[in-house]
GROMACS .gro file of C-alpha atoms in nm:
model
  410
    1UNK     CA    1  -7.571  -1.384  25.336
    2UNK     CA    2  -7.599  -1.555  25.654
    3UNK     CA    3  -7.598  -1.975  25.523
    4UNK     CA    4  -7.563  -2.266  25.748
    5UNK     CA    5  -7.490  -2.619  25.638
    6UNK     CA    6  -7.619  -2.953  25.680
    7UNK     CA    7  -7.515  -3.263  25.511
    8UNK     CA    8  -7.559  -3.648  25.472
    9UNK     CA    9  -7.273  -3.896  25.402
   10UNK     CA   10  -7.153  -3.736  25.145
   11UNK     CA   11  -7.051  -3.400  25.306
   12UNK     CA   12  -6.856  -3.509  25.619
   13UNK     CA   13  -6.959  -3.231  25.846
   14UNK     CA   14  -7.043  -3.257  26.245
   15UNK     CA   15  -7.420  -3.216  26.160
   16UNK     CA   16  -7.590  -3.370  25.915
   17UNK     CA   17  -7.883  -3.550  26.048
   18UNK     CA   18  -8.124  -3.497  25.744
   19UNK     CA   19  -8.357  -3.249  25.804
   20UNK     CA   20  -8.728  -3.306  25.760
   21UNK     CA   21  -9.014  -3.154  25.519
   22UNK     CA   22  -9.241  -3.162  25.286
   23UNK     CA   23  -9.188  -2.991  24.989
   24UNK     CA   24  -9.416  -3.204  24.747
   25UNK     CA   25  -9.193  -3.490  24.686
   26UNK     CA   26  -9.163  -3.827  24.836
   27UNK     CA   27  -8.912  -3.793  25.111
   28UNK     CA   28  -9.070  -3.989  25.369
   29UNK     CA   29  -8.834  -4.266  25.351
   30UNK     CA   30  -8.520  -4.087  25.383
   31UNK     CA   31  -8.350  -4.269  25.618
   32UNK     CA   32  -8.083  -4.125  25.910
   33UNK     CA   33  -7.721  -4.153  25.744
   34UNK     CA   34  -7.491  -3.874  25.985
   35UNK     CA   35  -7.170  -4.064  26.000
   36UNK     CA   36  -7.102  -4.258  25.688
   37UNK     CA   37  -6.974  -4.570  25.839
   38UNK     CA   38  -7.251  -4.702  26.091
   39UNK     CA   39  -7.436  -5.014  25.983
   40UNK     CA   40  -7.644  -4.970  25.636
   41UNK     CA   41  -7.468  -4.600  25.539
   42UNK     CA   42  -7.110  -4.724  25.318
   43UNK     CA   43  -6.805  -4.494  25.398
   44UNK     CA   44  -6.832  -4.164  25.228
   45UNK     CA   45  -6.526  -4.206  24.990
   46UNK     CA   46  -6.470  -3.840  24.969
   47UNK     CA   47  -6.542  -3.604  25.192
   48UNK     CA   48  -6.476  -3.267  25.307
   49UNK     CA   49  -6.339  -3.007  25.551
   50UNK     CA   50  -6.261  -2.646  25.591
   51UNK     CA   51  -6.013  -2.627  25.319
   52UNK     CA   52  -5.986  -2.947  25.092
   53UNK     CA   53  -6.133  -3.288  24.922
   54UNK     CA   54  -6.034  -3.561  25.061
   55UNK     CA   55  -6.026  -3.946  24.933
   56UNK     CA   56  -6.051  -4.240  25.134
   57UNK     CA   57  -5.933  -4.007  25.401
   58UNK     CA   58  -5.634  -3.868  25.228
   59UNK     CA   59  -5.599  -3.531  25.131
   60UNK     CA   60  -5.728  -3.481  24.725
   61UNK     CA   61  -5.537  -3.251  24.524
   62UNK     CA   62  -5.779  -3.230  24.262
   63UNK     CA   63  -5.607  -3.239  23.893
   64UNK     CA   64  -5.872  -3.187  23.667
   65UNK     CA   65  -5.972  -3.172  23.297
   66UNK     CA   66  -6.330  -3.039  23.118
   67UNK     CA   67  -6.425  -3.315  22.878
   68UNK     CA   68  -6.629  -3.272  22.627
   69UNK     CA   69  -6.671  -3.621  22.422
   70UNK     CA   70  -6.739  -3.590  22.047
   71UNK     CA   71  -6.625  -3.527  21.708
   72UNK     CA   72  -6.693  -3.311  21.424
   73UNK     CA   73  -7.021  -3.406  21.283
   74UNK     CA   74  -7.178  -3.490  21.645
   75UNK     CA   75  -7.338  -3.261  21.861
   76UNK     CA   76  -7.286  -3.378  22.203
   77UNK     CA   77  -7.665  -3.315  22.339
   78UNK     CA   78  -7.727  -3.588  22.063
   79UNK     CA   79  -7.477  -3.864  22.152
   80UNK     CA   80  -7.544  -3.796  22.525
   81UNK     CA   81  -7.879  -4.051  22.507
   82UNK     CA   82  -7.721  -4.260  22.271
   83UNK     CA   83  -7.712  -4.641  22.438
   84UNK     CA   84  -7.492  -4.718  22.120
   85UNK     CA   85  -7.241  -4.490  22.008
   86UNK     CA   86  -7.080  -4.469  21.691
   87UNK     CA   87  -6.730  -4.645  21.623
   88UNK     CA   88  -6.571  -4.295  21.545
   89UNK     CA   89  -6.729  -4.133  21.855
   90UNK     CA   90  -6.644  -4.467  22.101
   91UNK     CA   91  -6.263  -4.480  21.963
   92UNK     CA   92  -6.295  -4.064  22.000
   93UNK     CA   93  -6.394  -4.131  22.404
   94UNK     CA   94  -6.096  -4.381  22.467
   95UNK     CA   95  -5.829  -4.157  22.280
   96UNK     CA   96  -5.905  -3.876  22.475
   97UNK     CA   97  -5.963  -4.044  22.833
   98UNK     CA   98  -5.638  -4.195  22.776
   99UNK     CA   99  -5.495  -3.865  22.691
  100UNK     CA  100  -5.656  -3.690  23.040
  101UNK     CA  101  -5.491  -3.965  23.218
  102UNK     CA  102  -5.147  -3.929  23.056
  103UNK     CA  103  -5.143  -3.587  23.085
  104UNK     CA  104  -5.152  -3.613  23.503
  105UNK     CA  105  -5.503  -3.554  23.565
  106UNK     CA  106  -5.682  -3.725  23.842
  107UNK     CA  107  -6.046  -3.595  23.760
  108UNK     CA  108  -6.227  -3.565  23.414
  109UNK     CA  109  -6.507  -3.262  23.478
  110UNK     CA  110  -6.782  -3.463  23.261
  111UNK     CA  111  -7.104  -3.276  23.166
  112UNK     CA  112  -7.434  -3.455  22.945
  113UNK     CA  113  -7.218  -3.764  22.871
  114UNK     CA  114  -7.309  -4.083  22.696
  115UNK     CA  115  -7.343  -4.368  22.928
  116UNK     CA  116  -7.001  -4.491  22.748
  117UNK     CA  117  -6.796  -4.236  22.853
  118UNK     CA  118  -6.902  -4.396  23.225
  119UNK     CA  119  -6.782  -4.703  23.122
  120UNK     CA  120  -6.476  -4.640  22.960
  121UNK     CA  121  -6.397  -4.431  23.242
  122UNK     CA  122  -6.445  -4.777  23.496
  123UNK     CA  123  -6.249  -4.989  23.256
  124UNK     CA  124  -5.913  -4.760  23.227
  125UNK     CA  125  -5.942  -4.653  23.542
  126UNK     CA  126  -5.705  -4.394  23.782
  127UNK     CA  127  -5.918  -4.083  23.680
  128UNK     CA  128  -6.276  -3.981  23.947
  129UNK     CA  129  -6.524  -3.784  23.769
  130UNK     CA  130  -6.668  -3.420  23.846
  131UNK     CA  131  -7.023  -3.447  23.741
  132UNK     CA  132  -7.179  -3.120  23.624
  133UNK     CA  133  -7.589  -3.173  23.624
  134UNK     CA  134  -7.673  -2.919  23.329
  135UNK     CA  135  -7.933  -2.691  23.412
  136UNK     CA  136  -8.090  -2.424  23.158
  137UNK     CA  137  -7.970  -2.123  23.315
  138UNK     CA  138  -8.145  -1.883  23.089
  139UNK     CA  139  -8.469  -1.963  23.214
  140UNK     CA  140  -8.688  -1.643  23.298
  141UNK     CA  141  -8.741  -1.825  23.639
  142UNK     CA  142  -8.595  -2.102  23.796
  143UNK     CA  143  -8.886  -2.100  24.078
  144UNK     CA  144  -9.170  -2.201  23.787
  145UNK     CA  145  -9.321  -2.527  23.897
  146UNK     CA  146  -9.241  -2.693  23.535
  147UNK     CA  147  -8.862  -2.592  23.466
  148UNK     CA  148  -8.782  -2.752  23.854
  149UNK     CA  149  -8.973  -3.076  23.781
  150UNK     CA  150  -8.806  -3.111  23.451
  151UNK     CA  151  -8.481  -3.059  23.585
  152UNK     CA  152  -8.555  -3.300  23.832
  153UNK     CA  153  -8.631  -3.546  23.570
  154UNK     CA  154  -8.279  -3.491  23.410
  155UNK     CA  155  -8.121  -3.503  23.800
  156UNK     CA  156  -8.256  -3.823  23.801
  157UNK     CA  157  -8.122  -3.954  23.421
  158UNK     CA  158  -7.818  -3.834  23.498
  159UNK     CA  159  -7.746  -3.952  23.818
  160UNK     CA  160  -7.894  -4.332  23.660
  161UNK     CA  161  -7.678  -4.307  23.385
  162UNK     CA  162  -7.350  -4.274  23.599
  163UNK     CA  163  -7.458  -4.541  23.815
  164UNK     CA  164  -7.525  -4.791  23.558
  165UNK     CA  165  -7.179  -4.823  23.484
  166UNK     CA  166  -7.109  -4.947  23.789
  167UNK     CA  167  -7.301  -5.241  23.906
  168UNK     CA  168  -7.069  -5.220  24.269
  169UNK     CA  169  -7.283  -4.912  24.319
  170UNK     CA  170  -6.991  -4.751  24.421
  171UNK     CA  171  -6.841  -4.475  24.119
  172UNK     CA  172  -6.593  -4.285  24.143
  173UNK     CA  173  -6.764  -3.953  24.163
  174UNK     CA  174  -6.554  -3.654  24.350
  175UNK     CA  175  -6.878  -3.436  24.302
  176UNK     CA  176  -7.198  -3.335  24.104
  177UNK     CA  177  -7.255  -2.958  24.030
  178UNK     CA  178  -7.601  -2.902  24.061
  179UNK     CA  179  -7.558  -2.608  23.773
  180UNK     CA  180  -7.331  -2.412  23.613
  181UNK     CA  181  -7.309  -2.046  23.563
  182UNK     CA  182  -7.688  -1.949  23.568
  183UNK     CA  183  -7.693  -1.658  23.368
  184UNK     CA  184  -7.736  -1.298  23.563
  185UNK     CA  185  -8.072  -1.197  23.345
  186UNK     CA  186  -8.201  -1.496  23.493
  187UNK     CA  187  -8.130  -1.499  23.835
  188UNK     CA  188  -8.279  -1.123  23.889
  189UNK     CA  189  -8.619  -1.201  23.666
  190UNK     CA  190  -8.571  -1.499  23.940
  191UNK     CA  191  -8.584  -1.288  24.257
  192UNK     CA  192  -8.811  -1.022  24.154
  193UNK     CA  193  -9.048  -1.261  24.048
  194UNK     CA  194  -9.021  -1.429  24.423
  195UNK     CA  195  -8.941  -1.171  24.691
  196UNK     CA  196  -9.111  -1.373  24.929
  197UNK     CA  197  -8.849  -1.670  24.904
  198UNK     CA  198  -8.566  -1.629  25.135
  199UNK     CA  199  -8.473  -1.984  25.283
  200UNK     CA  200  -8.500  -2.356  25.196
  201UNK     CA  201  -8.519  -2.645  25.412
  202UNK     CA  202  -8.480  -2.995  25.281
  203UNK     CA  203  -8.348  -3.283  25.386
  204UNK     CA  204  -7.999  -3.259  25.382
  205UNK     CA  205  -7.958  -2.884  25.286
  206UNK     CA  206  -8.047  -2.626  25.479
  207UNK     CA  207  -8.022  -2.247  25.369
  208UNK     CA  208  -8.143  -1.956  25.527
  209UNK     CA  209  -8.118  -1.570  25.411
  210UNK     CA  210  -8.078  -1.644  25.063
  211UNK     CA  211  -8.254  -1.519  24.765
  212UNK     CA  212  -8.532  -1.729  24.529
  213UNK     CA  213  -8.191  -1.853  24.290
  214UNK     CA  214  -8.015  -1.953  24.570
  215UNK     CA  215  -8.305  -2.141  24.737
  216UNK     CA  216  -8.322  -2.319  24.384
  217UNK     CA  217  -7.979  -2.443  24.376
  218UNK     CA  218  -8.015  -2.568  24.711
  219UNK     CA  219  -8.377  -2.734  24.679
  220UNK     CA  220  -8.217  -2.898  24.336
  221UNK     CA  221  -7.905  -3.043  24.532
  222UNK     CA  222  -8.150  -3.155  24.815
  223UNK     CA  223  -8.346  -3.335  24.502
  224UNK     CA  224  -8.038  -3.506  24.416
  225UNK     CA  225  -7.869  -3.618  24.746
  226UNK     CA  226  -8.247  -3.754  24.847
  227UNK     CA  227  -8.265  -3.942  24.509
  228UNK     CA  228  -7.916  -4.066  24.524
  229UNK     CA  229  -7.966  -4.224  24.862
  230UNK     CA  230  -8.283  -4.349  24.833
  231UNK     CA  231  -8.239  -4.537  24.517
  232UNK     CA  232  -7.838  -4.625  24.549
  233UNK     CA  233  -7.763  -4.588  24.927
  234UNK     CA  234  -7.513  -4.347  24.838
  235UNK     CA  235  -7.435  -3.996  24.888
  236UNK     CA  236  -7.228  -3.765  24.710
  237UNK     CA  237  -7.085  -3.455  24.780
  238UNK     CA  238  -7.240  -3.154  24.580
  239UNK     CA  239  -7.163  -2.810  24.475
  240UNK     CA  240  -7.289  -2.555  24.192
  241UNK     CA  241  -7.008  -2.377  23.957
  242UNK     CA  242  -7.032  -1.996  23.987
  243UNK     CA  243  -6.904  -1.716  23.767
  244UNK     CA  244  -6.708  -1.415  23.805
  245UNK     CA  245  -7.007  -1.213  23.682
  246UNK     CA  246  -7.265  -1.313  23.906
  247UNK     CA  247  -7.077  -1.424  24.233
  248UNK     CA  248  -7.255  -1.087  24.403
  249UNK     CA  249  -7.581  -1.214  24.318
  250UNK     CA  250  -7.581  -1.622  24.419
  251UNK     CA  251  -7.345  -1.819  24.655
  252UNK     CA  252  -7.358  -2.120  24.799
  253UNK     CA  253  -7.169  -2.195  25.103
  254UNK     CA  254  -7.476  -2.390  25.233
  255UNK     CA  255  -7.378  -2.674  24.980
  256UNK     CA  256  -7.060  -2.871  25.056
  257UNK     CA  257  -6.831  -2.685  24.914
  258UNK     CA  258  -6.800  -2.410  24.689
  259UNK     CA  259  -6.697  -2.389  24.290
  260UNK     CA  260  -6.601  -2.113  24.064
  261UNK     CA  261  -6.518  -2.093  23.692
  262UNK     CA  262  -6.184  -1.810  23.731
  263UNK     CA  263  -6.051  -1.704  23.410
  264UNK     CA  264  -5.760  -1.466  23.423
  265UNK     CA  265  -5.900  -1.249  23.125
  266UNK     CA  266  -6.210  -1.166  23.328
  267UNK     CA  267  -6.110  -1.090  23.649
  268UNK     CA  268  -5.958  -0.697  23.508
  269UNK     CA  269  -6.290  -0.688  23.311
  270UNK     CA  270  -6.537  -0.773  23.562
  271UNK     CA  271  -6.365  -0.671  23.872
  272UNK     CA  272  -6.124  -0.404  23.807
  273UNK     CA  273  -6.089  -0.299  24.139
  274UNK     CA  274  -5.948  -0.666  24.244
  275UNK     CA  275  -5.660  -0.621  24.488
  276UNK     CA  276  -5.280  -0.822  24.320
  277UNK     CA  277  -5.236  -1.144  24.455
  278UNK     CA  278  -4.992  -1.146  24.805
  279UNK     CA  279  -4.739  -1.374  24.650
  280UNK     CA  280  -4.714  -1.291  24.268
  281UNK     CA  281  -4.911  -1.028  24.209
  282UNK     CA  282  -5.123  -1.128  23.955
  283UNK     CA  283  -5.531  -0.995  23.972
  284UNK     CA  284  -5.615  -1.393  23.928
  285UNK     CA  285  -5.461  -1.462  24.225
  286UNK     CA  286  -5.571  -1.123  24.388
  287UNK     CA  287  -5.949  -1.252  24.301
  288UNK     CA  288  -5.906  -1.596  24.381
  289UNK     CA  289  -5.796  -1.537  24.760
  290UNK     CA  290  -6.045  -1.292  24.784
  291UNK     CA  291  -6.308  -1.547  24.691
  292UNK     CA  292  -6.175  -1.756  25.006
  293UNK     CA  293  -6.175  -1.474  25.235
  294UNK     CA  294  -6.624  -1.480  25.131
  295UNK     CA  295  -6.604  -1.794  25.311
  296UNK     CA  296  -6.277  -1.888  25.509
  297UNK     CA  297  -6.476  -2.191  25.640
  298UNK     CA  298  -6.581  -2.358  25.299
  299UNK     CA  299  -6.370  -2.534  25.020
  300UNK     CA  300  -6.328  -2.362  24.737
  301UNK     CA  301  -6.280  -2.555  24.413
  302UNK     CA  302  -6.177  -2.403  24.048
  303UNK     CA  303  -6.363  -2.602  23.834
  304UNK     CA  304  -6.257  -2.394  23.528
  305UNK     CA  305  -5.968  -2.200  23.413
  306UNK     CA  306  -5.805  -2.202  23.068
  307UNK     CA  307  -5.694  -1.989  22.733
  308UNK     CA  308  -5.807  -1.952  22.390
  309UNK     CA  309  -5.603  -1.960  22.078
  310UNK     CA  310  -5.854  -1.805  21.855
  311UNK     CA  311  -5.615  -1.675  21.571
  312UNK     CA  312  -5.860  -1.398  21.529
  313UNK     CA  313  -5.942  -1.238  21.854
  314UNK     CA  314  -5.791  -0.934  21.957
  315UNK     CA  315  -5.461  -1.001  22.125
  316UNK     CA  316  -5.383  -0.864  22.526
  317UNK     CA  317  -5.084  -1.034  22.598
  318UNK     CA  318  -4.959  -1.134  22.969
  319UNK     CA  319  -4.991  -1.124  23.254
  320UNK     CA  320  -5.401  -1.120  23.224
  321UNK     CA  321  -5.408  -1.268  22.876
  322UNK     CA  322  -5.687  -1.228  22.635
  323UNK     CA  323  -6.044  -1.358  22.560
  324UNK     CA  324  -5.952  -1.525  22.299
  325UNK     CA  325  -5.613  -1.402  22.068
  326UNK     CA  326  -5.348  -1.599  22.285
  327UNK     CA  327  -5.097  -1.794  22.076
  328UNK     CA  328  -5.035  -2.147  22.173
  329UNK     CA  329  -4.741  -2.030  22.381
  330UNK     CA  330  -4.929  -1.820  22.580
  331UNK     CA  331  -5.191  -2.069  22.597
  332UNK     CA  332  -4.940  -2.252  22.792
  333UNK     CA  333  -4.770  -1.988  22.968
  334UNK     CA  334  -5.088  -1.808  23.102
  335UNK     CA  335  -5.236  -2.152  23.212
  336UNK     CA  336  -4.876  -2.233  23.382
  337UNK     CA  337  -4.902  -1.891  23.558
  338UNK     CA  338  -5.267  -1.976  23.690
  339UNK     CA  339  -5.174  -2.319  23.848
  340UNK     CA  340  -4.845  -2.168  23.989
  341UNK     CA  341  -5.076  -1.821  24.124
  342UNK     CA  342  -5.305  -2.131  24.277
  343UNK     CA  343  -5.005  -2.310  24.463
  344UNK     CA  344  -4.860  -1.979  24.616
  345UNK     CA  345  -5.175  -1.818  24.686
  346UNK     CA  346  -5.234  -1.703  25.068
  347UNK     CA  347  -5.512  -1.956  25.063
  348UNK     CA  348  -5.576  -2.257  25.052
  349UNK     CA  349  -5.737  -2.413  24.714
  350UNK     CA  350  -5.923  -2.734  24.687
  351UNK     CA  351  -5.788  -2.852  24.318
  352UNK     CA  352  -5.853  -2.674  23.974
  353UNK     CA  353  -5.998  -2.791  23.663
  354UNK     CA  354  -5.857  -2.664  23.335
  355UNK     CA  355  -6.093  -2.576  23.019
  356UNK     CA  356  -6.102  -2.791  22.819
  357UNK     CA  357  -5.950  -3.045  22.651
  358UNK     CA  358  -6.082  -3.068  22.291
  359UNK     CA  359  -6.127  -2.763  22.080
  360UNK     CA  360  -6.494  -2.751  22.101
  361UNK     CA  361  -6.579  -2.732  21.730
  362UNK     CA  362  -6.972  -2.774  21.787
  363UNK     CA  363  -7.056  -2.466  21.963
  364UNK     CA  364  -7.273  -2.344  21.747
  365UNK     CA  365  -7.494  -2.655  21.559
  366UNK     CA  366  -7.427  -2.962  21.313
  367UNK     CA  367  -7.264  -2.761  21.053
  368UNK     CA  368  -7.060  -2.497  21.268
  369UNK     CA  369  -6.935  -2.861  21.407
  370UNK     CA  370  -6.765  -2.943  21.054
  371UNK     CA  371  -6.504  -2.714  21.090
  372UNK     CA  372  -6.333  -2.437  21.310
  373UNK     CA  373  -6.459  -2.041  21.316
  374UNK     CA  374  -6.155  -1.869  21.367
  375UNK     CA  375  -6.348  -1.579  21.476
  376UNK     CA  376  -6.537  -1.785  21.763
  377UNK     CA  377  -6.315  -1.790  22.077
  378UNK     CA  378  -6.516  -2.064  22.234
  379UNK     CA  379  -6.365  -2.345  21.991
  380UNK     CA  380  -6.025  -2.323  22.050
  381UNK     CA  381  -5.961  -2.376  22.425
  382UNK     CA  382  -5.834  -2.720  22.354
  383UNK     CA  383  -5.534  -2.862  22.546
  384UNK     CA  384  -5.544  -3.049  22.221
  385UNK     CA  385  -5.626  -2.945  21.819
  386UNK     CA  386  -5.815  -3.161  21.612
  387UNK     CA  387  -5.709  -3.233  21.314
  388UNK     CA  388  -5.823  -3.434  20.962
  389UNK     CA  389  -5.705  -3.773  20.973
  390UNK     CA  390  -5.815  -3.941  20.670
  391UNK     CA  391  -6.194  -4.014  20.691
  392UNK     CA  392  -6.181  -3.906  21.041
  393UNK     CA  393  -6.019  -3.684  21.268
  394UNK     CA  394  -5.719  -3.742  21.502
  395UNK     CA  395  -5.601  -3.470  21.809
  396UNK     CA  396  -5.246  -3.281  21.823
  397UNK     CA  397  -5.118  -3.211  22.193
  398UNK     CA  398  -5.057  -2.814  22.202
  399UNK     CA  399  -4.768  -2.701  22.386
  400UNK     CA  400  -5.005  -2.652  22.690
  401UNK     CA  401  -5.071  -3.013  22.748
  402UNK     CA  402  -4.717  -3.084  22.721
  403UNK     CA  403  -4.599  -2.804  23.004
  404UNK     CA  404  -4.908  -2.949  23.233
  405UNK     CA  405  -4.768  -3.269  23.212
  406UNK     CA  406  -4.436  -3.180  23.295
  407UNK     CA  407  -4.614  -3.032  23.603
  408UNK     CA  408  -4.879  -3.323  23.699
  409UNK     CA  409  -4.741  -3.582  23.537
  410UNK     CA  410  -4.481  -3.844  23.777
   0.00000   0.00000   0.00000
């Protein structure tokens, strides 16, 4: 598709005066913000520009973690409103933040957190935050009038809850993803319910020859950099995580940069015909410089990648690995391999994010939260095990964390 971008503070391009319309919601007071640092618009503390993040106006490797916060008996789209947390869950939250910094990281990738989790990130400081703004992606269509204001709503308690942890107006947020992985039954119902939609125009965002999913993602990001500014006088850079199984059916190089969730497990399943990477060979590799090449003149950000230990998943083996089935070695080994294939690639990589950092024991409800399926392959990605620790439950480093702190750590 042919996309053009325009941004506010937030974005750091050469254009982005905010564009005007009328789309239903009150815009009207958006006020001019191109550079960042004329009077009344604060710096932009990161930015963008063909290639990477940058901080302050340094270059931003970005180190990242997925962090999940909870604890066996706690589902975490309960504790998320919670303005008072539970002693178990708070001391859970400043274990593991503790443990992303240790471990090297630079950015926790936060999703429907508790406004805790904000603060405790402000008080120990040395780690930004990647905020993902969950949307329901199974939706039979994202266009209905409804589903966008109520995802509006949520933009808008999300973005308040970050905020009101820091009364400087000023946190440390590298970016919000306005989605993630909107599922591909979805997205067609979508478009063949809206032929007729083929651009947006907002304030800030501008896409043209898209489809009625991509004209979603962009009308929801406009939403949020509008919001942001008018009620913080703020911007933040924004972005929406895409999938290996639906990359040919949205993109979005009109936002101001562009994420994708690569697992090396996937990319022989999905895209077989992938071409090896140029420096080791590998089809993760191979796939992620071909998902530069889409768009040579955007960032491109990995906000997930990671390995299962599921004991009872069929086992693949290297170099791809398995969904699922790895043993904790090859946990670390295949995760190794995937920052390495990132460093050497022929492109040039904005930062990764690996998945995750607890073993996500509530996948599946309050009870399935008790304990650990071994046959469900989405609990056990944890950098980290939990384990029973008396009345309550302590974590275990795997040998992954370990070998990607040897890597990120000083």
């Amino acid at each position: 598709f042919g996309l053009f971008l325009l941004q506010s503070c937030g974005g750091g391009s050469d254009t982005d005066a905010p564009i005007a319309q009328d789309d239903g919601d009150d815009t009207s007071t958006t006020p001019s913000c191109s550079t960042g640092i004329e009077p009344g618009c604060p710096p932009a503390r990161f930015t963008v520009d063909s290639d990477f993040i940058y901080k302050d106006g340094e270059r931003f490797d970005l180190r990242g973690v997925v962090y999940v916060p909870g604890e066996p008996g706690y589902l975490p789209w309960e504790i998320e409103p919670m303005a008072s947390l539970p002693a178990d869950v708070i001391a859970r939250i400043d274990a593991d933040l503790t443990g992303i910094k240790a471990l090297g990281a630079n950015t926790v990738r936060l999703w429907g957190a508790p406004a805790y989790c904000y603060e405790a990130v402000r008080e120990l400081g040395g780690l930004d935050i990647l905020q993902t703004i969950w949307l329901d992606g199974e939706v039979g269509d994202f266009q209905d009038a409804a589903f966008k204001t109520q995802s509006k709503s949520y933009i808008r308690t999300v973005v308040d809850r970050v905020y009101g942890a820091y009364p400087d107006n000023d946190p440390p947020i590298v970016a919000f993803l306005v989605g993630n992985e909107l599922s591909e039954a979805s997205i067609l119902s979508t478009n063949q319910a809206h032929p007729e939609i083929t651009s947006f125009t907002g304030n800030y965002f501008l896409a043209e020859n898209v489809n009625a999913s991509e004209a979603f993602i962009a009308e929801m990001a406009d939403y949020l950099r509008t919001y942001e500014w008018q009620t913080y006088g703020r911007t933040t850079l924004i972005s929406y995580a895409n999938d290996i199984r639906t990359v040919d059916l949205v993109d979005t190089p009109f936002l101001d940069f562009r994420s994708q969730n690569v697992y090396s497990y996937a990319v022989p399943y999905y895209r077989p015909e992938t071409l090896p990477g140029s420096a080791s060979g590998t089809l993760y590799q191979g796939w992620i410089e071909e998902l530069k090449y889409m768009h040579p003149g955007v960032p491109l950000l990995v906000t997930e990648t990671g390995l299962s230990v599921s004991p009872n998943a069929v086992h693949v083996g290297p170099p791809n690995y398995g969904y699922g089935g790895n043993t904790e070695a090859e946990q670390a080994a295949g995760i190794l391999q995937n920052l390495a294939d990132l460093q050497s690639a022929s492109i040039s990589v904005a930062g990764v994010t690996i998945h995750e950092y607890l073993d996500a024991w509530w996948k599946f409800g309050l009870e399935d939260s008790l304990s650990q399926d071994p046959d469900d392959i989405e609990e056990w990605f944890g950098m980290v095990r939990l384990v029973p620790d008396g009345a309550g439950y302590s974590t275990e480093p795997r040998p992954v964390y370990d070998a990607v702190r040897d890597l990120w750590g000083p």
